[in-house]
Structure formats: C-alpha cells, structure tokens
Amino acid sequence: MSKHFFGDTTVLLGRSLRHITRSPDTIITTAIMPIAMMLMFVYVFGGAINTGSGSSYVNYMLPGILLITVASGIAYTAYRLFMDMKGGIFERFQSMPTARSSVLWAHVLTSLAANLVSLVVVMLVALLMGFRSGAGVLAWLSVGGILILFTLALTWIAVIPGLSAKTMEGASAFSYPLIFLPFLSSAFVPTDTMPTVVRVFAENQPVTSIVNAIRNLFAEQPVGNDIWIALAWCIGILVVSYVFAMNTYRRKIS
Amino acid sequence: MTTQQAAAIQVHGLEKSYKELKVLRGVDFTVARGSIFALLGSNGAGKTTAVKILSTLLKADAGTVRVNGFDVATQATDVRESISLTGQFAAVDEILSGRENLVLVARLRHLRNPGKVADDLLAGFSLTDAGARKVSTYSGGMRRRLDIAMSLIGNPPVIFLDEPTTGLDPQARLEVWQAVKELAENGTTVLLTTQYLDEAEHLADRIAILHEGRIIVNGTLTELKQLLPPAKVEYVEKQPTLEDVFLTLVGAKG
C-alpha cells in the first residue's frame, strides 16, 4: 500500500462528497422512491395486510423500505464511477503519483455517506408516519451496523458495473433486481401466505433474514439466529463482490 | 549510456495486442529532452495505445519503455512522478470549479501550497476570472486550457498530449498550440499524438508516422519532405506538403 493511501483517499473523498452536496437531488431521488412506497404500503395496502404481529404496519415494513433505499442509492454509486471512467479523469488520477486504489475507496466511502444520509431521511419520514421503537442504544447500533455492512456489500456490487459498463443505463440497471428483491421476502407480508416455491425462495434469500433481524431489534424481540444469518449474508456478499470488483479494477488498469 | 540518459523517452520493440488484434507490432523511437515529438497516424493506428503504455495505464506485451530514465513496467511510480497525461477528452471535473480542479490535482501530487499553485496557473492560462465558476459552464477551449494547466502541476519533465485539439474550434486550437510551444520553450518534453497533419507541421521538432502498428518514418519535417522526389518546375510549382508525404507513405505501405 502506498504511503499516501490515506491522504489521497481523503482528498478524493472530499471531491466526491462535494459532488453530492452540489447535487443534493441524488439524495432526494434516492429517498423519494422508498418514501413513496412507504406511503403507498401504509396508507393503501397496509390496512388489508394482516402481519400477525401486534405492532403497526409502518413498524413492520420499515426494515424492508430501508433496504430498498440502499438498493436504489447504490445506482448512483455506479453512475458516479461510470462518469469518472468515461470522462477520462479516472485515467488522469491513475497516471499520477497517487495511491491507485484511493480512487476506488473514495467512491466506496462516498456511497456509504450518501446512503446513510438517505437512510436518515427515510427514517425521519417514517417517524412522522408513526414509526416508534423503544429499542435501546445497543439495538440501534446493531441496526446501524447491519445497514452499514449491507450498504458496503451492495456498494462493491455497484463498483463492478460502474467500472465495466458501456452506457450510463447499463451502469445503473443492475440495481433494479436488487430493489425488487425485498418484495419476495418477509419485508411487506409474512412469508407463510406465499405458495411453496415462492416461500422457499423468500425464506432463504438474504433480505428476509436481514429484515427479520432489524425488525426484531426495533421491536425489542429476541433476534435469534436471524442476526447471524443476516451478518453471514452481508459479509459473504461483501467479500465476493469485493473480490470481483477488484478483479474488474485490475483488468481495467493493466 | 550517456545518450540513453539524455533521451526523455526511449521506446524499443514495443508490442501490444488486444486478443487477436495486434495494435503495436514493434515500435521504436526516442524523444530528446525538451523537444516536441509528434506521433502521427490515422484513427486506430495505435497512437492512444502507445500513449497509455508510456503513461503506465496499460501494460505492454513485449518491448521496453523508459520515460525520464525509468522503466514503465518496473518503476511505474517513478514514471508517474515524471509525467503527466492529457487524454483525448478533457479530463476535468465538471462539477468542481476550475480552481478546485487545480487544487485537487496539486493535493494529489502532494505539493506544499496547492492554493498558490492553482492561482498561478489560472493566471497563466487566462482563467482567473472563470476560476470560481463550475467547469460545466466553460467553453471547449477553456476546458482544454484548464486540462493542460492541470497537467502542468508539479512541473513534470515529460508531458503526453493525446490528440489535444480534436474537437476544438480553430481559435481554441491556436490557444492550445501556443500553450504547447511555451511548454517546450521552458524545457518540458512533449509527446503529442495527432491526426491533424498541420498540427504536427506547426508544433513538432520531430514527427513519426505510426501506421498499422509500426513507425514507418521518423524525422524532422525537412527530412520527411525529402522522402518525396524534389519539386519539379512545371506550370505550377508545388512543394509537397506533409499531407502529401503522409498519404503517399501510408498508401505505399498499405
């Protein structure tokens, strides 16, 4: 690792964060879709959905909405990386005596920061809509930790199309299936009403364990095995996507 | 050995293929310190590939390249300290201001006083008034000037300009030519690629023609002109222009 790695990453992080503060619309568009879904589910479908849990529907579906927020937010990560590749500034940085991987890490950390801001915005709207939790500090920290890991895992997935896409649409289209995934999980309805095939898929895909873990943390319920399965998924996806992203990156720079 | 150290760029037996396609098939040339060297060729001749290898963005399949005395394969960091690359598209950050772009590069080159470096270059390239404006509001010529100004930060002894005037209007092109001439007068070695024959004719001390992956001629403008039979006195006397030389040579070999 180059001796300038931390300094260079900080400089480049400052640059990308400035991009976000100068076009805050990316935060707003990231947050607006999950907020619209939340309004629709709570005030349109929610009344007809029997979750079997005692608490309000907004409490029930918020974890799924938070994951959708991250899944739509990382489309911008891929977009920002793609624009750097296309504009030639990526090559300029790579031809300078700068720590080479700093360019990538700055994008990853920016993605984390932007998604955390979007998550806070969505959370505030949920509070206005009646979301309540008596969770203690430790439970909130656990939720935060899971969301950070989930964001990092999805961010490294986003790096791959960001580096290799040929068009802007291609760079962000990968996020659509990720946004859709929570619908095939326990995020909006309990899985036991689903037909067997769908249910088996729903119960064994990463979103369900992550949603269940966050939901139970908020509801001060025991999290059981869900939190460990959730962590295993997040870390597993993180490691695999990191390896693939780094391979893509090395192919790009050699 | 002394002559080897005197040359700013030495390329020997350079080869590069993309899968089946042989882009460079054994390229040799040297560039003397403080001179302007033009690599001339049609689209797809391999100019950009050569520049990318010389600036450590691509790895060669075979051959040796030394820039400022350093081997691009084994001493890439030293090479990056010695060069700067201005790619085919102005590699500037559209969202930052002109001054912020310059400060960013100065920081990434780990210079002491980035603000002063930026202000000096803004003044030198007649961009002081526009310095605080977002680059997305700049004209093509201003953007190119900023791009070249960014390349000068840290006074690298060798500068690569890959098609610096492609897509510029005649006025902007003259501005870029002026900047390149001033660079060479101050002792910087400039390697530029171009498909415009008059550009090479105006700027370069030596011109090499890259055709189908090989250098087919390499000399001063006068030497190149002597390759064609001397002008005959007819009804109209016509000296061969560089364009005639180029097209004849390319046509003969191709």
mmCIF file of N, CA and C in Angstrom, chain A residues 4 7-9 11-12 15 18-19 22-23 84 86-100 252-254, chain B residues 52 55-59 80-81 83 85-86 89-93 95-97 100 104-105 107-110 134 147 150-151:
data_model
loop_
_atom_site.group_PDB
_atom_site.id
_atom_site.type_symbol
_atom_site.label_atom_id
_atom_site.label_comp_id
_atom_site.label_asym_id
_atom_site.label_seq_id
_atom_site.Cartn_x
_atom_site.Cartn_y
_atom_site.Cartn_z
ATOM 1 N N HIS A 4 0.871 7.207 0.597
ATOM 2 C CA HIS A 4 -0.078 8.308 0.507
ATOM 3 C C HIS A 4 -1.524 7.836 0.541
ATOM 4 N N GLY A 7 -4.003 9.838 2.864
ATOM 5 C CA GLY A 7 -4.099 11.232 2.446
ATOM 6 C C GLY A 7 -4.820 11.377 1.121
ATOM 7 N N ASP A 8 -4.446 10.545 0.140
ATOM 8 C CA ASP A 8 -5.054 10.637 -1.185
ATOM 9 C C ASP A 8 -6.532 10.271 -1.143
ATOM 10 N N THR A 9 -6.852 9.226 -0.338
ATOM 11 C CA THR A 9 -8.260 8.832 -0.234
ATOM 12 C C THR A 9 -9.081 9.973 0.361
ATOM 13 N N VAL A 11 -8.461 13.227 0.164
ATOM 14 C CA VAL A 11 -8.620 14.287 -0.835
ATOM 15 C C VAL A 11 -9.708 13.908 -1.837
ATOM 16 N N LEU A 12 -9.666 12.652 -2.310
ATOM 17 C CA LEU A 12 -10.640 12.213 -3.318
ATOM 18 C C LEU A 12 -12.031 12.051 -2.720
ATOM 19 N N ARG A 15 -13.593 15.338 -2.705
ATOM 20 C CA ARG A 15 -14.077 15.665 -4.043
ATOM 21 C C ARG A 15 -15.457 15.054 -4.286
ATOM 22 N N ARG A 18 -18.234 16.552 -2.317
ATOM 23 C CA ARG A 18 -18.619 17.841 -2.866
ATOM 24 C C ARG A 18 -19.596 17.657 -4.029
ATOM 25 N N HIS A 19 -19.390 16.601 -4.811
ATOM 26 C CA HIS A 19 -20.343 16.303 -5.889
ATOM 27 C C HIS A 19 -21.744 16.123 -5.323
ATOM 28 N N ARG A 22 -23.267 19.332 -3.995
ATOM 29 C CA ARG A 22 -23.650 20.257 -5.078
ATOM 30 C C ARG A 22 -24.813 19.732 -5.893
ATOM 31 N N SER A 23 -25.094 18.446 -5.824
ATOM 32 C CA SER A 23 -26.305 17.952 -6.491
ATOM 33 C C SER A 23 -27.074 17.094 -5.492
ATOM 34 N N ASP A 84 -16.724 9.031 -14.035
ATOM 35 C CA ASP A 84 -15.272 9.241 -13.898
ATOM 36 C C ASP A 84 -14.508 8.447 -14.940
ATOM 37 N N LYS A 86 -15.656 7.419 -17.885
ATOM 38 C CA LYS A 86 -15.962 7.902 -19.216
ATOM 39 C C LYS A 86 -15.281 9.248 -19.464
ATOM 40 N N GLY A 87 -15.263 10.109 -18.450
ATOM 41 C CA GLY A 87 -14.736 11.452 -18.640
ATOM 42 C C GLY A 87 -13.221 11.513 -18.733
ATOM 43 N N GLY A 88 -12.537 10.424 -18.409
ATOM 44 C CA GLY A 88 -11.083 10.427 -18.515
ATOM 45 C C GLY A 88 -10.384 10.863 -17.240
ATOM 46 N N ILE A 89 -11.157 11.344 -16.233
ATOM 47 C CA ILE A 89 -10.488 11.815 -15.021
ATOM 48 C C ILE A 89 -9.943 10.629 -14.230
ATOM 49 N N PHE A 90 -10.573 9.478 -14.393
ATOM 50 C CA PHE A 90 -10.078 8.246 -13.767
ATOM 51 C C PHE A 90 -8.658 7.959 -14.274
ATOM 52 N N GLU A 91 -8.479 8.066 -15.605
ATOM 53 C CA GLU A 91 -7.145 7.822 -16.171
ATOM 54 C C GLU A 91 -6.152 8.869 -15.707
ATOM 55 N N ARG A 92 -6.633 10.103 -15.587
ATOM 56 C CA ARG A 92 -5.722 11.140 -15.107
ATOM 57 C C ARG A 92 -5.206 10.780 -13.707
ATOM 58 N N PHE A 93 -6.124 10.371 -12.826
ATOM 59 C CA PHE A 93 -5.705 10.003 -11.464
ATOM 60 C C PHE A 93 -4.747 8.810 -11.503
ATOM 61 N N GLN A 94 -5.049 7.844 -12.389
ATOM 62 C CA GLN A 94 -4.221 6.638 -12.435
ATOM 63 C C GLN A 94 -2.827 6.926 -12.980
ATOM 64 N N SER A 95 -2.680 8.003 -13.761
ATOM 65 C CA SER A 95 -1.361 8.299 -14.322
ATOM 66 C C SER A 95 -0.582 9.254 -13.419
ATOM 67 N N MET A 96 -1.136 9.565 -12.240
ATOM 68 C CA MET A 96 -0.458 10.472 -11.319
ATOM 69 C C MET A 96 0.176 9.677 -10.182
ATOM 70 N N PRO A 97 1.133 10.279 -9.498
ATOM 71 C CA PRO A 97 1.780 9.553 -8.394
ATOM 72 C C PRO A 97 0.880 9.491 -7.160
ATOM 73 N N THR A 98 -0.344 9.040 -7.391
ATOM 74 C CA THR A 98 -1.349 8.967 -6.342
ATOM 75 C C THR A 98 -1.547 7.490 -6.001
ATOM 76 N N ALA A 99 -1.883 7.196 -4.749
ATOM 77 C CA ALA A 99 -2.177 5.808 -4.399
ATOM 78 C C ALA A 99 -3.326 5.333 -5.287
ATOM 79 N N ARG A 100 -3.092 4.258 -6.055
ATOM 80 C CA ARG A 100 -4.041 3.938 -7.113
ATOM 81 C C ARG A 100 -5.411 3.520 -6.603
ATOM 82 N N LYS A 252 -8.954 -3.352 -15.610
ATOM 83 C CA LYS A 252 -9.070 -2.013 -16.196
ATOM 84 C C LYS A 252 -7.736 -1.277 -16.201
ATOM 85 N N ILE A 253 -6.917 -1.514 -15.193
ATOM 86 C CA ILE A 253 -5.703 -0.696 -15.082
ATOM 87 C C ILE A 253 -4.456 -1.415 -15.569
ATOM 88 N N SER A 254 -4.608 -2.578 -16.207
ATOM 89 C CA SER A 254 -3.387 -3.232 -16.672
ATOM 90 C C SER A 254 -3.439 -3.483 -18.179
ATOM 91 N N LYS B 52 -0.915 5.255 -23.749
ATOM 92 C CA LYS B 52 -1.353 4.623 -22.493
ATOM 93 C C LYS B 52 -0.254 3.757 -21.898
ATOM 94 N N SER B 55 2.341 6.011 -20.364
ATOM 95 C CA SER B 55 1.915 6.688 -19.131
ATOM 96 C C SER B 55 1.465 5.692 -18.061
ATOM 97 N N THR B 56 1.858 4.453 -18.186
ATOM 98 C CA THR B 56 1.641 3.362 -17.197
ATOM 99 C C THR B 56 0.182 2.950 -17.029
ATOM 100 N N LEU B 57 -0.682 3.323 -17.984
ATOM 101 C CA LEU B 57 -2.087 2.915 -17.846
ATOM 102 C C LEU B 57 -2.326 1.531 -18.431
ATOM 103 N N LEU B 58 -1.450 1.090 -19.307
ATOM 104 C CA LEU B 58 -1.572 -0.227 -19.934
ATOM 105 C C LEU B 58 -0.228 -0.917 -19.830
ATOM 106 N N LYS B 59 -0.261 -2.247 -19.783
ATOM 107 C CA LYS B 59 0.995 -2.992 -19.777
ATOM 108 C C LYS B 59 1.315 -3.464 -21.186
ATOM 109 N N ARG B 80 5.325 7.828 -12.995
ATOM 110 C CA ARG B 80 4.169 8.707 -12.730
ATOM 111 C C ARG B 80 4.584 10.022 -12.082
ATOM 112 N N GLU B 81 5.695 9.998 -11.322
ATOM 113 C CA GLU B 81 6.200 11.247 -10.753
ATOM 114 C C GLU B 81 6.741 12.165 -11.854
ATOM 115 N N ILE B 83 5.721 12.314 -15.196
ATOM 116 C CA ILE B 83 4.897 12.605 -16.370
ATOM 117 C C ILE B 83 3.593 13.263 -15.991
ATOM 118 N N LEU B 85 -0.394 13.244 -18.106
ATOM 119 C CA LEU B 85 -1.121 12.797 -19.290
ATOM 120 C C LEU B 85 -2.340 13.670 -19.493
ATOM 121 N N THR B 86 -2.486 14.169 -20.699
ATOM 122 C CA THR B 86 -3.724 14.836 -21.063
ATOM 123 C C THR B 86 -4.364 13.984 -22.135
ATOM 124 N N PHE B 89 -10.047 13.221 -24.192
ATOM 125 C CA PHE B 89 -11.164 14.041 -23.750
ATOM 126 C C PHE B 89 -10.693 14.821 -22.536
ATOM 127 N N ALA B 90 -11.063 16.095 -22.465
ATOM 128 C CA ALA B 90 -10.614 16.920 -21.359
ATOM 129 C C ALA B 90 -11.001 16.247 -20.046
ATOM 130 N N ALA B 91 -9.984 15.817 -19.297
ATOM 131 C CA ALA B 91 -10.238 15.073 -18.064
ATOM 132 C C ALA B 91 -10.353 16.041 -16.906
ATOM 133 N N VAL B 92 -11.457 16.776 -16.883
ATOM 134 C CA VAL B 92 -11.672 17.747 -15.822
ATOM 135 C C VAL B 92 -12.938 17.365 -15.076
ATOM 136 N N ASP B 93 -13.034 17.834 -13.852
ATOM 137 C CA ASP B 93 -14.223 17.551 -13.061
ATOM 138 C C ASP B 93 -15.243 18.649 -13.322
ATOM 139 N N ILE B 95 -18.156 19.248 -12.113
ATOM 140 C CA ILE B 95 -18.968 19.764 -11.017
ATOM 141 C C ILE B 95 -18.146 20.716 -10.147
ATOM 142 N N LEU B 96 -16.830 20.526 -10.139
ATOM 143 C CA LEU B 96 -15.979 21.439 -9.373
ATOM 144 C C LEU B 96 -15.708 22.697 -10.191
ATOM 145 N N SER B 97 -15.216 23.742 -9.518
ATOM 146 C CA SER B 97 -14.798 24.941 -10.228
ATOM 147 C C SER B 97 -13.409 24.706 -10.820
ATOM 148 N N GLU B 100 -10.861 24.643 -8.090
ATOM 149 C CA GLU B 100 -10.932 23.420 -7.284
ATOM 150 C C GLU B 100 -10.294 22.237 -8.010
ATOM 151 N N LEU B 104 -7.232 20.225 -6.479
ATOM 152 C CA LEU B 104 -7.354 18.769 -6.328
ATOM 153 C C LEU B 104 -6.107 18.056 -6.853
ATOM 154 N N VAL B 105 -5.686 18.418 -8.067
ATOM 155 C CA VAL B 105 -4.518 17.761 -8.647
ATOM 156 C C VAL B 105 -3.256 18.099 -7.853
ATOM 157 N N ARG B 107 -3.046 18.698 -4.709
ATOM 158 C CA ARG B 107 -3.065 17.885 -3.487
ATOM 159 C C ARG B 107 -2.662 16.455 -3.794
ATOM 160 N N LEU B 108 -3.186 15.932 -4.898
ATOM 161 C CA LEU B 108 -2.888 14.540 -5.230
ATOM 162 C C LEU B 108 -1.434 14.370 -5.651
ATOM 163 N N ARG B 109 -0.800 15.464 -6.071
ATOM 164 C CA ARG B 109 0.634 15.400 -6.355
ATOM 165 C C ARG B 109 1.449 15.751 -5.118
ATOM 166 N N HIS B 110 0.760 15.949 -4.002
ATOM 167 C CA HIS B 110 1.383 16.156 -2.696
ATOM 168 C C HIS B 110 2.265 17.398 -2.677
ATOM 169 N N LYS B 134 -18.131 26.877 -12.072
ATOM 170 C CA LYS B 134 -18.168 25.439 -12.353
ATOM 171 C C LYS B 134 -17.637 25.166 -13.753
ATOM 172 N N ASP B 147 -7.477 21.756 -18.639
ATOM 173 C CA ASP B 147 -6.956 20.395 -18.709
ATOM 174 C C ASP B 147 -5.426 20.416 -18.800
ATOM 175 N N MET B 150 -3.865 21.619 -15.615
ATOM 176 C CA MET B 150 -3.824 20.552 -14.608
ATOM 177 C C MET B 150 -2.635 19.626 -14.858
ATOM 178 N N SER B 151 -2.294 19.462 -16.133
ATOM 179 C CA SER B 151 -1.165 18.594 -16.467
ATOM 180 C C SER B 151 0.176 19.196 -16.058
#
